[in-house]
Short mmCIF file of C-alpha atoms in Angstrom, two decimals:
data_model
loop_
_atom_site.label_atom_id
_atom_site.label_comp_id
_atom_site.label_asym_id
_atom_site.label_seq_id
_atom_site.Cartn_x
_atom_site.Cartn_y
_atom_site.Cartn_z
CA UNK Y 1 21.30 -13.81 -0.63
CA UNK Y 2 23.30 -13.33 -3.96
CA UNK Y 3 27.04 -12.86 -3.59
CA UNK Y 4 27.80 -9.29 -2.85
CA UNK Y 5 24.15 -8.25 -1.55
CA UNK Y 6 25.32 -7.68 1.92
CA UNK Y 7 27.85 -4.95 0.07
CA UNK Y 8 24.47 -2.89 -1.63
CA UNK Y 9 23.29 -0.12 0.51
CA UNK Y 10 19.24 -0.36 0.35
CA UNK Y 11 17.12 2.46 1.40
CA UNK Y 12 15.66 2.46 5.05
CA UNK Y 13 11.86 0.43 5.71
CA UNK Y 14 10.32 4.19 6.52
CA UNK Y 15 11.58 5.32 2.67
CA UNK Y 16 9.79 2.24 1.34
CA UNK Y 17 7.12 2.38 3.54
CA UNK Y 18 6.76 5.67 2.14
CA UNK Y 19 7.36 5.14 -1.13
CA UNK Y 20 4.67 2.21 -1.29
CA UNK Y 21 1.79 4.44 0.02
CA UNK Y 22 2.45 7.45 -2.03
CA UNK Y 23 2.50 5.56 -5.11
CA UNK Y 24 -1.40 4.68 -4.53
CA UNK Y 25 -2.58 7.33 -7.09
CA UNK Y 26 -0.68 5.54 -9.60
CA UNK Y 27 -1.83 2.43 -8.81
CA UNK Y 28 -5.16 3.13 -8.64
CA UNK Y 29 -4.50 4.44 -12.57
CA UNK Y 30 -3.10 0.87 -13.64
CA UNK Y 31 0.53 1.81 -13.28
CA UNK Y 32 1.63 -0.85 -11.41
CA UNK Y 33 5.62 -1.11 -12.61
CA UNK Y 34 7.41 1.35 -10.18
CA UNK Y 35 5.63 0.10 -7.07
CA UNK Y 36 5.79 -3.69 -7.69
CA UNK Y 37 9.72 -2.89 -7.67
CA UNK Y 38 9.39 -2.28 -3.67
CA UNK Y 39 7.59 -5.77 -3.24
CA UNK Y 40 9.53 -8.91 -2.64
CA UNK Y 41 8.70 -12.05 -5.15
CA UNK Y 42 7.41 -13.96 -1.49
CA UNK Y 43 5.22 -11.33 0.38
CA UNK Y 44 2.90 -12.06 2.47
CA UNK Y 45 -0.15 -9.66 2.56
CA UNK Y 46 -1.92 -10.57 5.88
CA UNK Y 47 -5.56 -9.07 4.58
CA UNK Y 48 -7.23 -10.56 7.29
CA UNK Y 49 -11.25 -10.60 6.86
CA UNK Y 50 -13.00 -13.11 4.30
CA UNK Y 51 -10.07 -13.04 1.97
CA UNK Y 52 -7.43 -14.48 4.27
CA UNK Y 53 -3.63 -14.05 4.13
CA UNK Y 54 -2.02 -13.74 0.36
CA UNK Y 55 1.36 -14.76 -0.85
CA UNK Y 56 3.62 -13.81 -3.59
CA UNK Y 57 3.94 -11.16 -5.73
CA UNK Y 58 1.59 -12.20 -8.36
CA UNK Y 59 -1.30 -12.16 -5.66
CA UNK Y 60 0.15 -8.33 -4.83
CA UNK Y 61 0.19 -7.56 -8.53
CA UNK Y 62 -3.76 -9.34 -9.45
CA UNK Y 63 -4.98 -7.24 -5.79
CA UNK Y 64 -3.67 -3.73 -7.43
CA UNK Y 65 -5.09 -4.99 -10.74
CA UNK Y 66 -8.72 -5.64 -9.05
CA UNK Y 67 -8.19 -1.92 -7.46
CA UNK Y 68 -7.42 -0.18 -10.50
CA UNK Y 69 -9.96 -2.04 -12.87
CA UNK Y 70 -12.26 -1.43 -10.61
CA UNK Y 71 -11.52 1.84 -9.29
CA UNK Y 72 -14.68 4.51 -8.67
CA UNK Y 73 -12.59 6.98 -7.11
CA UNK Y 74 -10.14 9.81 -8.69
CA UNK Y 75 -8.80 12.94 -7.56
CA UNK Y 76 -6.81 10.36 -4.69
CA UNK Y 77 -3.95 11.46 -2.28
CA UNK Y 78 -2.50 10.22 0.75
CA UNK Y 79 -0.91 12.29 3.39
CA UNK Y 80 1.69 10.28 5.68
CA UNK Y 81 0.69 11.52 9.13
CA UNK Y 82 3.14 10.01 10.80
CA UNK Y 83 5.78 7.24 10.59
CA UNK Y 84 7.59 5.07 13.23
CA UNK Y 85 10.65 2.54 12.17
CA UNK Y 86 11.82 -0.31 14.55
CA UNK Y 87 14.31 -2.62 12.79
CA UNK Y 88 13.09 -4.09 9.50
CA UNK Y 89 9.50 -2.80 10.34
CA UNK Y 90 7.55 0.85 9.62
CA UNK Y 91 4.33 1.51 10.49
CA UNK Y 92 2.09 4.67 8.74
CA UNK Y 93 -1.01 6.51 9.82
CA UNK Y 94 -1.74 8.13 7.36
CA UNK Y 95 -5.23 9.83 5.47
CA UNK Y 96 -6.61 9.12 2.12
CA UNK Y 97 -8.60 11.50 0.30
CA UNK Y 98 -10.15 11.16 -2.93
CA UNK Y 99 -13.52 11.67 -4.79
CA UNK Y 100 -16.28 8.95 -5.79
CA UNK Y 101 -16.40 9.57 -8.99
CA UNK Y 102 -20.10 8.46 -10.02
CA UNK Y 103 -21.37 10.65 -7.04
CA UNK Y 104 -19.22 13.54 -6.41
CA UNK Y 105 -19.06 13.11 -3.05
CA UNK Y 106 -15.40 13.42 -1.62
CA UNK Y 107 -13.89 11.46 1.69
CA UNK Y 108 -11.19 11.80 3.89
CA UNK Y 109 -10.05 8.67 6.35
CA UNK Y 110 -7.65 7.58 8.54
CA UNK Y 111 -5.46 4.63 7.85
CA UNK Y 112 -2.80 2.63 9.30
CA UNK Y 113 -0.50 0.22 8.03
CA UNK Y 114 2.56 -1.98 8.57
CA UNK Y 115 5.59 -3.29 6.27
CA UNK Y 116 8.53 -5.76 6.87
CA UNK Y 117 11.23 -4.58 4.54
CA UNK Y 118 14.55 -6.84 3.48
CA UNK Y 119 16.88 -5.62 1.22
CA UNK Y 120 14.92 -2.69 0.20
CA UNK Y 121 12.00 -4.65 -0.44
CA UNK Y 122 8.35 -5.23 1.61
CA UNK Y 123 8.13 -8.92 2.88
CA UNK Y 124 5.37 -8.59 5.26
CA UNK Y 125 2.21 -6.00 4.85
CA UNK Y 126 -0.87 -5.72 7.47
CA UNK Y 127 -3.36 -2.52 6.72
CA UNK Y 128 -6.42 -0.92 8.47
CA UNK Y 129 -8.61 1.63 7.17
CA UNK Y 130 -11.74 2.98 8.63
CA UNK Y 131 -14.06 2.05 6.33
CA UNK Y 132 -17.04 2.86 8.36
CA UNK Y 133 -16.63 6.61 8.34
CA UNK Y 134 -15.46 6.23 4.12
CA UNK Y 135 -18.53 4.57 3.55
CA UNK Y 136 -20.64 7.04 5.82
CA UNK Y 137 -18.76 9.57 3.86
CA UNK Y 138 -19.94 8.64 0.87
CA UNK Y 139 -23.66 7.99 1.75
CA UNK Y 140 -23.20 3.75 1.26
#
C-alpha cells in the first residue's frame, strides 16, 4: 500500500458496485476510461463457462473492447434492483434492458453479480445473467 493510503477515504463497495454496472451503456459505446478507473490493475474476473477465470486489467479492458466492437444492442439500461454490502463485498440483482438492434426486438432480464472492492477499486468480479429468457426474448 503506498505511504499515506490508509489516510484516503475511498467510497464504499455498494457505490462502486454501483458505479461499475451503471456505466454499462457507456461501455457498450466504446467508452471505456471512467469505468476502467473502478478496476484494480490485478482483478480477477471469475467468468466461469468455456472461457475460464481472467486476470488483470488488460483482460477487463480487451472483454469490454470485444462487447463494444461487437455490440448488437442499443437503447441499454440497467436498473439496480437491489444491493447488499458485507465487508469488502456487494452483490447486485439487477435488470438489463435494451434493444437488438438488427431486429427490433427489445429484452428485459434479470442479473446478478458480485464485486470485491479494495481501496475503492473491484479486485474480484463473478456475474450471472439469464441468458435463456434474453435469448428467448429475442427469438435466438
Amino acid at each position: 500500500m503506498p505511504q499515506g493510503a490508509e489516510d484516503i477515504a475511498y467510497p464504499g463497495p455498494g457505490e462502486i458496485h454501483r458505479r461499475i454496472v451503471e456505466s454499462y451503456p457507456q461501455i457498450l459505446e466504446g467508452r471505456l476510461e471512467d469505468a476502467l478507473e473502478l478496476i484494480d490493475p490485478e482483478v480477477v474476473d471469475h467468468r466461469g463457462g468455456t472461457e475460464g477465470d481472467h486476470g488483470g486489467h488488460r483482460a477487463w479492458r480487451q472483454k469490454w473492447e470485444r462487447m463494444s466492437a461487437g455490440s448488437a444492442f442499443h437503447d441499454v439500461s440497467v436498473t439496480i434492483e437491489q444491493n447488499v454490502v458485507c465487508g469488502d463485498t456487494s452483490v447486485n440483482r439487477y435488470t438489463s434492458r435494451g434493444t437488438h438492434t438488427d431486429s427490433g426486438r427489445r429484452y428485459e432480464v434479470l442479473s446478478m453479480d458480485m464485486v470485491r472492492v479494495r481501496n475503492g477499486r473491484i479486485i474480484e468480479h463473478w456475474a450471472l445473467r439469464d441468458a435463456d429468457a434474453m435469448r428467448g426474448q429475442l427469438g435466438l
